[in-house]
Short mmCIF file of C-alpha atoms and ligand atoms in Angstrom, two decimals:
data_model
loop_
_atom_site.label_atom_id
_atom_site.label_comp_id
_atom_site.label_asym_id
_atom_site.label_seq_id
_atom_site.Cartn_x
_atom_site.Cartn_y
_atom_site.Cartn_z
CA UNK L 1 0.00 0.00 0.00
CA UNK L 2 1.43 3.42 -0.86
CA UNK L 3 1.05 5.08 2.55
CA UNK L 4 2.48 8.57 3.01
CA UNK L 5 2.71 10.76 6.09
CA UNK L 6 3.19 14.48 6.70
CA UNK L 7 4.96 15.23 9.98
CA UNK L 8 6.07 18.55 11.48
CA UNK L 9 9.74 18.56 12.48
CA UNK L 10 9.82 21.63 14.70
CA UNK L 11 7.43 22.92 17.39
CA UNK L 12 4.28 22.95 15.26
CA UNK L 13 2.82 25.34 12.67
CA UNK L 14 5.32 24.26 10.01
CA UNK L 15 2.53 24.51 7.39
CA UNK L 16 1.57 20.84 7.48
CA UNK L 17 -1.97 21.79 6.38
CA UNK L 18 -0.67 23.20 3.12
CA UNK L 19 1.46 20.12 2.42
CA UNK L 20 -1.42 17.73 3.16
CA UNK L 21 -3.69 19.73 0.86
CA UNK L 22 -1.24 19.62 -2.03
CA UNK L 23 -0.66 15.88 -1.64
CA UNK L 24 -4.32 14.95 -1.19
CA UNK L 25 -5.17 14.52 -4.86
CA UNK L 26 -2.63 11.67 -5.04
CA UNK L 27 -4.47 9.76 -2.30
CA UNK L 28 -7.77 8.01 -1.58
CA UNK L 29 -7.91 8.61 2.17
CA UNK L 30 -6.55 11.33 4.50
CA UNK L 31 -6.28 10.48 8.20
CA UNK L 32 -5.87 12.67 11.31
CA UNK L 33 -4.67 10.30 14.00
CA UNK L 34 -3.54 12.31 17.10
CA UNK L 35 -4.03 15.64 18.84
CA UNK L 36 -7.25 17.57 18.85
CA UNK L 37 -8.52 21.11 18.51
CA UNK L 38 -5.13 22.37 19.73
CA UNK L 39 -4.07 22.06 16.08
CA UNK L 40 -4.67 24.86 13.61
CA UNK L 41 -3.92 23.94 10.01
CA UNK L 42 -4.26 26.51 7.25
CA UNK L 43 -5.10 25.82 3.62
CA UNK L 44 -5.26 28.57 1.00
CA UNK L 45 -6.53 28.25 -2.59
CA UNK L 46 -8.65 30.19 -5.09
CA UNK L 47 -8.29 33.31 -2.94
CA UNK L 48 -9.90 31.61 0.08
CA UNK L 49 -8.23 30.83 3.41
CA UNK L 50 -9.47 27.91 5.54
CA UNK L 51 -8.42 27.11 9.09
CA UNK L 52 -8.84 23.52 10.23
CA UNK L 53 -8.54 22.13 13.72
CA UNK L 54 -9.96 18.61 13.80
CA UNK L 55 -11.08 18.03 10.23
CA UNK L 56 -8.32 16.55 8.04
CA UNK L 57 -6.81 19.03 5.60
CA UNK L 58 -7.80 16.70 2.76
CA UNK L 59 -11.47 17.66 3.14
CA UNK L 60 -11.35 20.06 0.16
CA UNK L 61 -11.22 17.16 -2.31
CA UNK L 62 -14.68 15.67 -1.85
CA UNK L 63 -13.81 12.41 -3.62
CA UNK L 64 -11.19 11.69 -0.96
CA UNK L 65 -12.30 10.01 2.28
CA UNK L 66 -11.38 12.00 5.41
CA UNK L 67 -10.91 10.04 8.62
CA UNK L 68 -10.55 11.17 12.23
CA UNK L 69 -8.95 8.12 13.80
CA UNK L 70 -9.01 6.73 17.33
CA UNK L 71 -5.91 8.54 18.56
CA UNK L 72 -7.58 11.95 18.24
CA UNK L 73 -9.32 13.66 21.18
CA UNK L 74 -12.56 15.24 20.03
CA UNK L 75 -14.28 18.32 21.36
CA UNK L 76 -17.68 17.89 19.67
CA UNK L 77 -18.60 21.56 19.95
CA UNK L 78 -15.41 22.58 18.25
CA UNK L 79 -15.92 19.86 15.62
CA UNK L 80 -19.43 21.01 14.73
CA UNK L 81 -18.43 24.69 14.68
CA UNK L 82 -15.77 23.70 12.17
CA UNK L 83 -18.11 21.54 10.09
CA UNK L 84 -20.79 24.28 10.04
CA UNK L 85 -18.29 26.91 9.02
CA UNK L 86 -16.86 24.75 6.20
CA UNK L 87 -20.28 23.63 4.95
CA UNK L 88 -21.38 27.28 5.04
CA UNK L 89 -18.52 28.01 2.64
CA UNK L 90 -19.62 25.31 0.23
CA UNK L 91 -17.33 22.46 1.32
CA UNK L 92 -18.92 19.00 1.16
CA UNK L 93 -18.91 17.20 4.51
CA UNK L 94 -21.19 14.17 4.78
CA UNK L 95 -20.21 10.59 4.11
CA UNK L 96 -16.74 11.74 3.05
CA UNK L 97 -15.97 12.18 6.79
CA UNK L 98 -15.57 9.25 9.20
CA UNK L 99 -14.98 9.53 12.93
CA UNK L 100 -13.61 6.73 15.08
CA UNK L 101 -15.81 5.29 17.81
CA UNK L 102 -12.54 4.80 19.72
CA UNK L 103 -11.65 8.51 19.81
CA UNK L 104 -11.86 10.06 23.27
CA UNK L 105 -14.22 12.94 24.04
CA UNK L 106 -13.29 16.27 25.52
CA UNK L 107 -15.76 17.58 28.10
CA UNK L 108 -15.97 21.05 29.69
CA UNK L 109 -14.19 19.71 32.79
CA UNK L 110 -11.09 18.96 30.72
CA UNK L 111 -10.74 22.64 29.83
CA UNK L 112 -11.10 23.69 33.47
CA UNK L 113 -8.49 21.11 34.44
CA UNK L 114 -6.17 22.37 31.68
CA UNK L 115 -6.24 25.83 33.26
CA UNK L 116 -5.65 24.53 36.78
CA UNK L 117 -2.84 22.15 35.82
CA UNK L 118 -1.02 24.58 33.52
CA UNK L 119 -0.63 26.88 36.51
CA UNK L 120 0.49 23.95 38.65
CA UNK L 121 3.58 23.07 36.68
CA UNK L 122 5.70 24.42 39.52
CA UNK L 123 7.97 26.21 37.07
CA UNK L 124 7.45 28.05 33.79
CA UNK L 125 3.91 27.57 32.51
CA UNK L 126 3.58 25.08 29.63
CA UNK L 127 1.32 27.61 27.95
CA UNK L 128 -1.14 25.07 26.58
CA UNK L 129 -3.87 25.97 24.12
CA UNK L 130 -6.40 25.43 26.97
CA UNK L 131 -8.41 23.11 24.75
CA UNK L 132 -8.47 20.35 27.40
CA UNK L 133 -6.04 18.18 25.43
CA UNK L 134 -3.70 17.08 28.27
CA UNK L 135 -6.48 16.30 30.75
CA UNK L 136 -8.42 14.29 28.15
CA UNK L 137 -5.36 12.18 27.26
CA UNK L 138 -4.67 11.84 30.99
CA UNK L 139 -8.15 10.37 31.50
CA UNK L 140 -7.68 8.10 28.49
CA UNK L 141 -4.48 6.64 29.89
CA UNK L 142 -5.82 6.31 33.43
CA UNK L 143 -9.09 4.88 31.97
CA UNK L 144 -11.53 5.24 34.88
CA UNK L 145 -12.81 8.72 34.00
CA UNK L 146 -12.67 8.49 30.22
CA UNK L 147 -15.55 8.58 27.74
CA UNK L 148 -15.09 7.58 24.12
CA UNK L 149 -17.20 8.55 21.12
CA UNK L 150 -18.70 5.04 21.00
CA UNK L 151 -19.88 5.42 24.62
CA UNK L 152 -22.27 8.20 23.63
CA UNK L 153 -24.61 5.65 22.09
CA UNK L 154 -24.81 3.35 25.10
CA UNK L 155 -27.64 3.35 27.65
CA UNK L 156 -25.32 4.13 30.56
CA UNK L 157 -23.92 7.31 28.92
CA UNK L 158 -25.85 9.76 31.09
CA UNK L 159 -25.08 7.93 34.30
CA UNK L 160 -21.42 7.89 33.36
CA UNK L 161 -21.34 11.63 32.70
CA UNK L 162 -23.00 12.24 36.09
CA UNK L 163 -20.50 10.00 37.86
CA UNK L 164 -17.46 11.55 36.23
CA UNK L 165 -18.75 15.12 36.66
CA UNK L 166 -19.11 14.40 40.42
CA UNK L 167 -15.57 13.03 40.60
CA UNK L 168 -14.19 16.04 38.72
CA UNK L 169 -15.96 18.54 40.98
CA UNK L 170 -14.39 16.95 44.04
CA UNK L 171 -11.00 16.85 42.32
CA UNK L 172 -11.15 20.54 41.41
CA UNK L 173 -12.11 21.51 44.95
CA UNK L 174 -9.04 19.66 46.27
CA UNK L 175 -6.70 20.99 43.60
CA UNK L 176 -7.77 24.58 44.09
CA UNK L 177 -7.48 24.27 47.85
CA UNK L 178 -3.95 22.93 47.56
CA UNK L 179 -2.65 25.16 44.83
CA UNK L 180 -1.35 28.60 45.38
CA UNK L 181 -3.86 30.62 43.44
CA UNK L 182 -2.04 32.39 40.66
CA UNK L 183 -3.66 35.41 38.99
CA UNK L 184 -5.06 33.25 36.24
CA UNK L 185 -6.89 31.01 38.72
CA UNK L 186 -8.54 33.72 40.79
CA UNK L 187 -11.45 34.18 38.42
CA UNK L 188 -11.55 30.61 37.15
CA UNK L 189 -15.11 29.34 36.82
CA UNK L 190 -15.00 25.73 37.98
CA UNK L 191 -18.73 25.22 37.86
CA UNK L 192 -19.78 22.02 36.10
CA UNK L 193 -23.45 22.04 35.08
CA UNK L 194 -24.03 18.30 34.71
CA UNK L 195 -27.57 18.39 33.33
CA UNK L 196 -26.62 20.98 30.75
CA UNK L 197 -23.63 18.87 29.70
CA UNK L 198 -25.82 15.78 29.38
CA UNK L 199 -28.33 17.65 27.25
CA UNK L 200 -25.67 19.21 25.04
CA UNK L 201 -23.70 15.99 24.55
CA UNK L 202 -26.87 13.98 23.83
CA UNK L 203 -27.48 16.43 20.98
CA UNK L 204 -23.88 16.04 19.83
CA UNK L 205 -24.30 12.24 19.85
CA UNK L 206 -27.19 12.43 17.40
CA UNK L 207 -25.24 14.73 15.10
CA UNK L 208 -22.15 12.55 15.34
CA UNK L 209 -23.96 9.26 14.68
CA UNK L 210 -23.79 9.26 10.85
CA UNK L 211 -20.03 9.83 10.86
CA UNK L 212 -19.09 7.30 13.55
CA UNK L 213 -17.60 3.90 12.75
CA UNK L 214 -14.69 1.60 13.51
CA UNK L 215 -12.06 3.50 11.52
CA UNK L 216 -9.28 1.07 12.48
CA UNK L 217 -11.12 -1.71 10.69
CA UNK L 218 -11.89 0.60 7.77
CA UNK L 219 -8.22 1.56 7.41
CA UNK L 220 -6.97 -2.02 7.70
CA UNK L 221 -9.42 -3.03 4.95
CA UNK L 222 -8.16 -0.08 2.90
CA UNK L 223 -4.61 -1.37 3.34
CA UNK L 224 -5.72 -4.81 2.06
CA UNK L 225 -7.40 -3.12 -0.90
CA UNK L 226 -4.20 -1.25 -1.72
CA UNK L 227 -5.78 2.16 -1.26
CA UNK L 228 -3.51 5.19 -1.00
CA UNK L 229 -3.58 6.64 2.51
CA UNK L 230 -2.12 9.96 3.67
CA UNK L 231 -1.53 10.42 7.40
CA UNK L 232 -1.71 14.03 8.61
CA UNK L 233 0.34 14.78 11.71
CA UNK L 234 -0.65 17.53 14.10
CA UNK L 235 1.76 19.60 16.22
CA UNK L 236 5.48 18.99 15.65
CA UNK L 237 7.97 16.27 16.54
CA UNK L 238 9.59 18.41 19.25
CA UNK L 239 6.22 18.58 21.02
CA UNK L 240 6.01 14.76 21.16
CA UNK L 241 4.99 13.55 24.63
CA UNK L 242 7.76 10.94 24.76
CA UNK L 243 10.50 12.38 22.56
CA UNK L 244 9.96 16.15 22.68
CA UNK L 245 11.05 18.88 25.07
CA UNK L 246 9.16 17.42 28.04
CA UNK L 247 7.28 18.80 29.95
CA UNK L 248 6.84 21.58 27.37
CA UNK L 249 5.12 19.28 24.93
CA UNK L 250 1.64 18.24 23.91
CA UNK L 251 0.07 15.05 25.27
CA UNK L 252 0.24 12.80 22.20
CA UNK L 253 2.93 11.27 20.01
CA UNK L 254 3.17 14.08 17.50
CA UNK L 255 6.33 12.78 15.83
CA UNK L 256 6.29 9.97 13.25
CA UNK L 257 6.23 7.38 16.04
CA UNK L 258 2.55 8.19 16.67
CA UNK L 259 1.18 7.26 13.26
CA UNK L 260 0.55 3.60 14.00
CA UNK L 261 -0.72 3.94 17.54
CA UNK L 262 -3.10 6.73 16.55
CA UNK L 263 -4.46 5.20 13.36
CA UNK L 264 -4.11 1.45 13.91
CA UNK L 265 -2.18 1.05 10.65
CA UNK L 266 1.15 -0.76 11.11
CA UNK L 267 4.15 1.38 10.25
CA UNK L 268 5.41 -1.08 7.64
CA UNK L 269 2.59 0.09 5.37
CA UNK L 270 3.83 3.68 5.42
CA UNK L 271 6.48 4.00 2.78
CA UNK L 272 7.09 7.72 2.48
CA UNK L 273 7.32 10.29 5.25
CA UNK L 274 7.47 13.99 4.43
CA UNK L 275 9.05 16.07 7.17
CA UNK L 276 7.74 19.63 7.14
CA UNK L 277 9.96 22.50 8.29
CA UNK L 278 9.81 26.24 8.17
CA UNK L 279 12.86 27.95 6.72
CA UNK L 280 13.33 29.35 10.25
CA UNK L 281 11.92 28.29 13.65
CA UNK L 282 8.88 29.20 15.72
CA UNK L 283 7.40 28.05 18.98
CA UNK L 284 4.16 28.94 20.81
CA UNK L 285 3.90 28.58 24.58
CA UNK L 286 6.64 27.87 27.11
CA UNK L 287 9.81 25.83 26.96
CA UNK L 288 13.39 26.17 25.77
CA UNK L 289 14.08 27.40 22.24
CA UNK L 290 17.85 27.76 21.68
CA UNK L 291 17.74 29.77 18.44
CA UNK L 292 15.00 32.17 19.61
CA UNK L 293 15.57 35.76 18.56
CA UNK L 294 13.79 37.85 21.16
CA UNK L 295 14.90 40.97 19.31
CA UNK L 296 14.42 42.84 16.03
CA UNK L 297 15.26 39.78 13.96
CA UNK L 298 12.54 37.79 15.71
CA UNK L 299 10.09 40.67 15.25
CA UNK L 300 10.95 40.84 11.55
CA UNK L 301 10.35 37.10 11.14
CA UNK L 302 7.05 37.42 13.04
CA UNK L 303 5.85 40.35 10.92
CA UNK L 304 6.85 38.86 7.60
CA UNK L 305 5.64 35.37 8.43
CA UNK L 306 2.47 36.63 10.17
CA UNK L 307 3.51 34.44 13.04
CA UNK L 308 0.48 34.53 15.31
CA UNK L 309 -1.15 31.32 16.58
CA UNK L 310 -3.91 29.89 14.36
CA UNK L 311 -5.83 28.61 17.41
CA UNK L 312 -4.98 31.01 20.23
CA UNK L 313 -3.76 34.07 18.25
CA UNK L 314 -0.72 34.27 20.54
CA UNK L 315 2.39 35.81 18.95
CA UNK L 316 4.71 32.96 18.03
CA UNK L 317 8.28 33.06 19.33
CA UNK L 318 10.60 33.24 16.30
CA UNK L 319 14.23 32.35 15.64
CA UNK L 320 16.78 30.94 13.23
CA UNK L 321 16.70 27.48 11.67
CA UNK L 322 18.02 24.84 14.06
CA UNK L 323 19.79 21.94 12.37
CA UNK L 324 20.41 20.06 15.63
CA UNK L 325 16.68 20.03 16.43
CA UNK L 326 15.49 19.26 12.89
CA UNK L 327 18.05 16.52 12.25
CA UNK L 328 16.92 14.82 15.46
CA UNK L 329 13.24 15.21 14.56
CA UNK L 330 13.81 13.91 11.02
CA UNK L 331 15.57 10.79 12.30
CA UNK L 332 12.97 10.22 14.99
CA UNK L 333 10.11 10.54 12.52
CA UNK L 334 11.77 8.36 9.87
CA UNK L 335 11.66 11.15 7.31
CA UNK L 336 12.35 10.42 3.63
CA UNK L 337 11.97 13.90 2.15
CA UNK L 338 11.63 17.47 3.36
CA UNK L 339 9.06 20.16 2.58
CA UNK L 340 10.76 23.49 3.25
CA UNK L 341 8.08 26.08 3.94
CA UNK L 342 7.79 29.88 4.20
CA UNK L 343 11.06 30.47 2.37
CA UNK L 344 9.63 33.76 1.04
CA UNK L 345 9.62 35.12 4.60
CA UNK L 346 13.43 35.26 4.51
CA UNK L 347 13.60 37.71 1.57
CA UNK L 348 15.12 41.00 2.72
CA UNK L 349 17.47 39.75 5.45
CA UNK L 350 21.11 40.81 4.87
CA UNK L 351 22.38 37.65 6.48
CA UNK L 352 20.77 34.40 7.56
CA UNK L 353 21.93 32.15 10.35
CA UNK L 354 21.66 28.40 10.72
CA UNK L 355 22.42 26.75 14.05
CA UNK L 356 24.74 23.82 13.35
CA UNK L 357 25.60 22.72 16.91
CA UNK L 358 25.08 23.68 20.54
CA UNK L 359 27.61 24.71 23.13
CA UNK L 360 26.44 23.37 26.50
CA UNK L 361 28.72 24.05 29.46
CA UNK L 362 31.71 24.40 27.14
CA UNK L 363 31.06 21.14 25.25
CA UNK L 364 29.96 20.98 21.61
CA UNK L 365 26.74 19.04 21.08
CA UNK L 366 25.57 17.78 17.72
CA UNK L 367 22.67 15.86 19.18
CA UNK L 368 19.48 17.17 20.72
CA UNK L 369 19.54 16.91 24.53
CA UNK L 370 16.91 14.77 26.26
CA UNK L 371 16.64 17.10 29.27
CA UNK L 372 15.18 20.60 29.02
CA UNK L 373 17.65 21.86 31.63
CA UNK L 374 20.47 21.11 29.16
CA UNK L 375 18.55 22.59 26.24
CA UNK L 376 18.03 25.78 28.24
CA UNK L 377 21.81 26.14 28.56
CA UNK L 378 22.44 25.52 24.86
CA UNK L 379 24.24 28.36 23.12
CA UNK L 380 23.85 27.92 19.36
CA UNK L 381 26.89 27.86 17.09
CA UNK L 382 25.80 29.53 13.87
CA UNK L 383 26.83 29.29 10.25
CA UNK L 384 26.19 32.64 8.59
CA UNK L 385 24.87 32.72 5.04
CA UNK L 386 24.20 35.64 2.71
CA UNK L 387 20.57 36.70 2.32
CA UNK L 388 18.67 37.85 -0.76
CA UNK L 389 16.38 40.78 -1.49
CA UNK L 390 14.21 39.49 -4.31
CA UNK L 391 10.54 38.70 -3.77
CA UNK L 392 10.42 34.95 -4.49
CA UNK L 393 6.72 34.41 -3.86
CA UNK L 394 5.84 33.94 -7.54
CA UNK L 395 8.73 31.70 -8.51
CA UNK L 396 7.63 28.32 -9.87
CA UNK L 397 10.96 26.66 -10.72
CA UNK L 398 13.88 25.94 -8.45
CA UNK L 399 16.35 27.23 -11.07
CA UNK L 400 14.75 30.68 -10.97
CA UNK L 401 15.39 31.22 -7.25
CA UNK L 402 18.14 33.73 -6.33
CA UNK L 403 21.47 31.95 -6.00
CA UNK L 404 21.70 32.79 -2.28
CA UNK L 405 18.28 31.20 -1.72
CA UNK L 406 19.44 28.06 -3.55
CA UNK L 407 22.58 28.03 -1.41
CA UNK L 408 20.49 28.34 1.77
CA UNK L 409 18.27 25.42 0.68
CA UNK L 410 21.27 23.32 -0.28
CA UNK L 411 23.03 23.95 3.07
CA UNK L 412 19.94 22.99 5.04
CA UNK L 413 19.60 19.80 3.02
CA UNK L 414 23.28 18.92 3.54
CA UNK L 415 23.24 19.68 7.25
CA UNK L 416 20.07 17.77 8.07
CA UNK L 417 21.12 15.00 5.66
CA UNK L 418 17.77 14.83 3.88
CA UNK L 419 16.71 15.71 0.35
CA UNK L 420 14.28 18.57 -0.12
CA UNK L 421 11.40 17.78 -2.48
CA UNK L 422 8.94 20.61 -1.89
CA UNK L 423 9.65 24.31 -1.35
CA UNK L 424 6.88 26.71 -0.40
CA UNK L 425 7.13 30.40 -1.23
CA UNK L 426 3.67 31.56 -0.19
CA UNK L 427 0.55 30.35 1.58
CA UNK L 428 -1.38 29.52 -1.60
CA UNK L 429 -1.51 26.01 -3.04
CA UNK L 430 0.03 27.37 -6.22
CA UNK L 431 3.01 28.99 -4.50
CA UNK L 432 4.86 25.71 -4.39
CA UNK L 433 8.06 24.52 -6.07
CA UNK L 434 8.48 20.78 -6.63
CA UNK L 435 12.07 19.62 -6.97
CA UNK L 436 12.63 16.62 -9.24
CA UNK L 437 12.07 13.56 -7.08
P1 GDP S 1 0.28 23.89 10.44
O1 GDP S 1 -0.29 23.91 11.80
O2 GDP S 1 1.57 23.15 10.39
O3 GDP S 1 -0.68 23.41 9.39
O4 GDP S 1 0.65 25.42 10.08
P2 GDP S 1 -0.27 26.72 10.36
O5 GDP S 1 -1.37 26.74 9.38
O6 GDP S 1 -0.61 26.81 11.79
O7 GDP S 1 0.79 27.86 10.09
C1 GDP S 1 1.40 28.04 8.85
C2 GDP S 1 1.06 29.46 8.36
O8 GDP S 1 1.91 29.80 7.28
C3 GDP S 1 -0.36 29.59 7.82
O9 GDP S 1 -0.82 30.88 8.08
C4 GDP S 1 -0.17 29.37 6.32
O10 GDP S 1 -1.21 29.95 5.54
C5 GDP S 1 1.14 30.07 6.10
N1 GDP S 1 1.98 29.54 5.01
C6 GDP S 1 2.09 28.27 4.56
N2 GDP S 1 3.07 28.19 3.64
C7 GDP S 1 3.57 29.43 3.49
C8 GDP S 1 4.65 29.97 2.73
O11 GDP S 1 5.33 29.30 2.00
N3 GDP S 1 4.88 31.31 2.86
C9 GDP S 1 4.16 32.10 3.68
N4 GDP S 1 4.48 33.39 3.74
N5 GDP S 1 3.15 31.61 4.45
C10 GDP S 1 2.88 30.29 4.36
P1 IMO S 2 -0.37 22.53 14.86
O1 IMO S 2 -0.96 21.17 14.49
C1 IMO S 2 1.96 24.89 17.68
C2 IMO S 2 1.71 23.75 21.90
C3 IMO S 2 1.04 24.73 22.84
C4 IMO S 2 1.80 24.43 24.11
C5 IMO S 2 1.99 22.92 24.05
C6 IMO S 2 0.95 22.12 24.82
O2 IMO S 2 -1.18 23.67 14.42
O3 IMO S 2 1.06 22.58 14.49
P2 IMO S 2 -1.62 21.57 24.38
O4 IMO S 2 -2.81 22.45 24.26
O5 IMO S 2 -1.39 20.68 23.21
O6 IMO S 2 -1.61 20.78 25.67
O7 IMO S 2 -0.35 22.58 24.48
O8 IMO S 2 1.91 22.57 22.68
N1 IMO S 2 0.88 23.34 20.73
C7 IMO S 2 1.10 23.79 19.49
N2 IMO S 2 1.99 24.67 19.00
N3 IMO S 2 1.12 24.25 16.84
C8 IMO S 2 0.24 23.33 17.29
O9 IMO S 2 -0.50 22.56 16.47
C9 IMO S 2 0.18 23.09 18.68
N4 IMO S 2 -0.59 22.29 19.46
C10 IMO S 2 -0.14 22.45 20.70
O10 IMO S 2 1.22 26.06 22.40
O11 IMO S 2 3.08 25.03 24.06
MG1 MG S 3 -0.85 25.30 13.24
#
């Protein structure tokens, strides 16, 4: 089966949505398999801009089947807001969308818990998207307080919501009593209106029913039938719960290692992995970021790249390209080829810098540290490259790029030891350069 995957290799927002959209017409099925409405994927074509959170970025090709697999955590309100907005703009969403009955549900208590726990980190705040992602995955793993999509259709659903709501209320009372109340907790509304939740989620269940099925079985059948499946990663590899910059990570396996667990499709059926990188680096929320430019350079990158969060609108932290981080992420995610995005943003810089190694306590590091305390101490060693002034956003062929842009691309490819197959020079589908494969 020709399975392909699109995986972010930095801290998210690498423009995975654009890459999935441009690869969709070569596939039969597009699968979101981890994360939730913390993701914000942007697709631009025909003068229209679409922002997707839970719906796979393949949805714009109605002949392609979109699947939200069991590893995703679903906030039904957010899902239906997204569906309504897309349908209102003329996008077909009916039997071309399938939702796993194994996916876990986000409830209002998860968002409250997200706020309480983010303040309870005991150090720098993680700066989550407050979409209830961590608490929902926490309940999934600890099992007793979890509710899956398939549970909504069972007779004990209401009793289960009542039971869990009661448990959560008691938990919040204890947590708030024990925690030092930071500013952000003083006005926190911890009220859980159980009957309103039951009514609202019963309505969601009826709306969800036509989309819900056993997507694992569907995908395994698709593998047997030799269908072409594209797996759409959310977040970035450095936000991976096991292999990222813990604890400043998201709560799922957002690197390539999560494809199989989230979708149910064995990794041996995935034969091409695209790693998506920006031509520089960004990060939203807390956590170490060695190449961060908290200065005019960072502000210039933010302004040119319009680097504000798709979901939370927070300004993204910006910095230079980090080879140590990307090489690690590319190896971890089993990447075959790179999509280098937002290259146009770099037009107009006199010089460009690429971090090629870290200096940590006087020692040179070529590998990405496993402990954030070490990463915090990392002083980047930079290679300086000449910039270019030309606007490259309408260039269609690699040969037509300014020579300094070609040199920048070539150096990144050499340093991360991966070939670059796609270069993006603007948000639109058409602003894409394909390099001979
Ligand atoms: P994702 O979460 O990885 O899908 O990325 P986001 O959609 O959150 O962020 C990427 C942003 O960059 C979006 O606003 C895209 O429309 C925009 N974008 C994508 N490719 C390009 C590009 O090549 N150049 C520029 N200037 N913007 C781009
Ligand atoms: P896409 O798919 C960028 C970050 C948050 C926070 C940390 C944990 O659009 O690339 P969470 O709400 O997941 O518990 O937050 O992860 N984060 C993202 N950053 N892009 C994303 O998704 C992100 N999803 C989560 O900012 O630092
Ligand atoms: Mg995003």
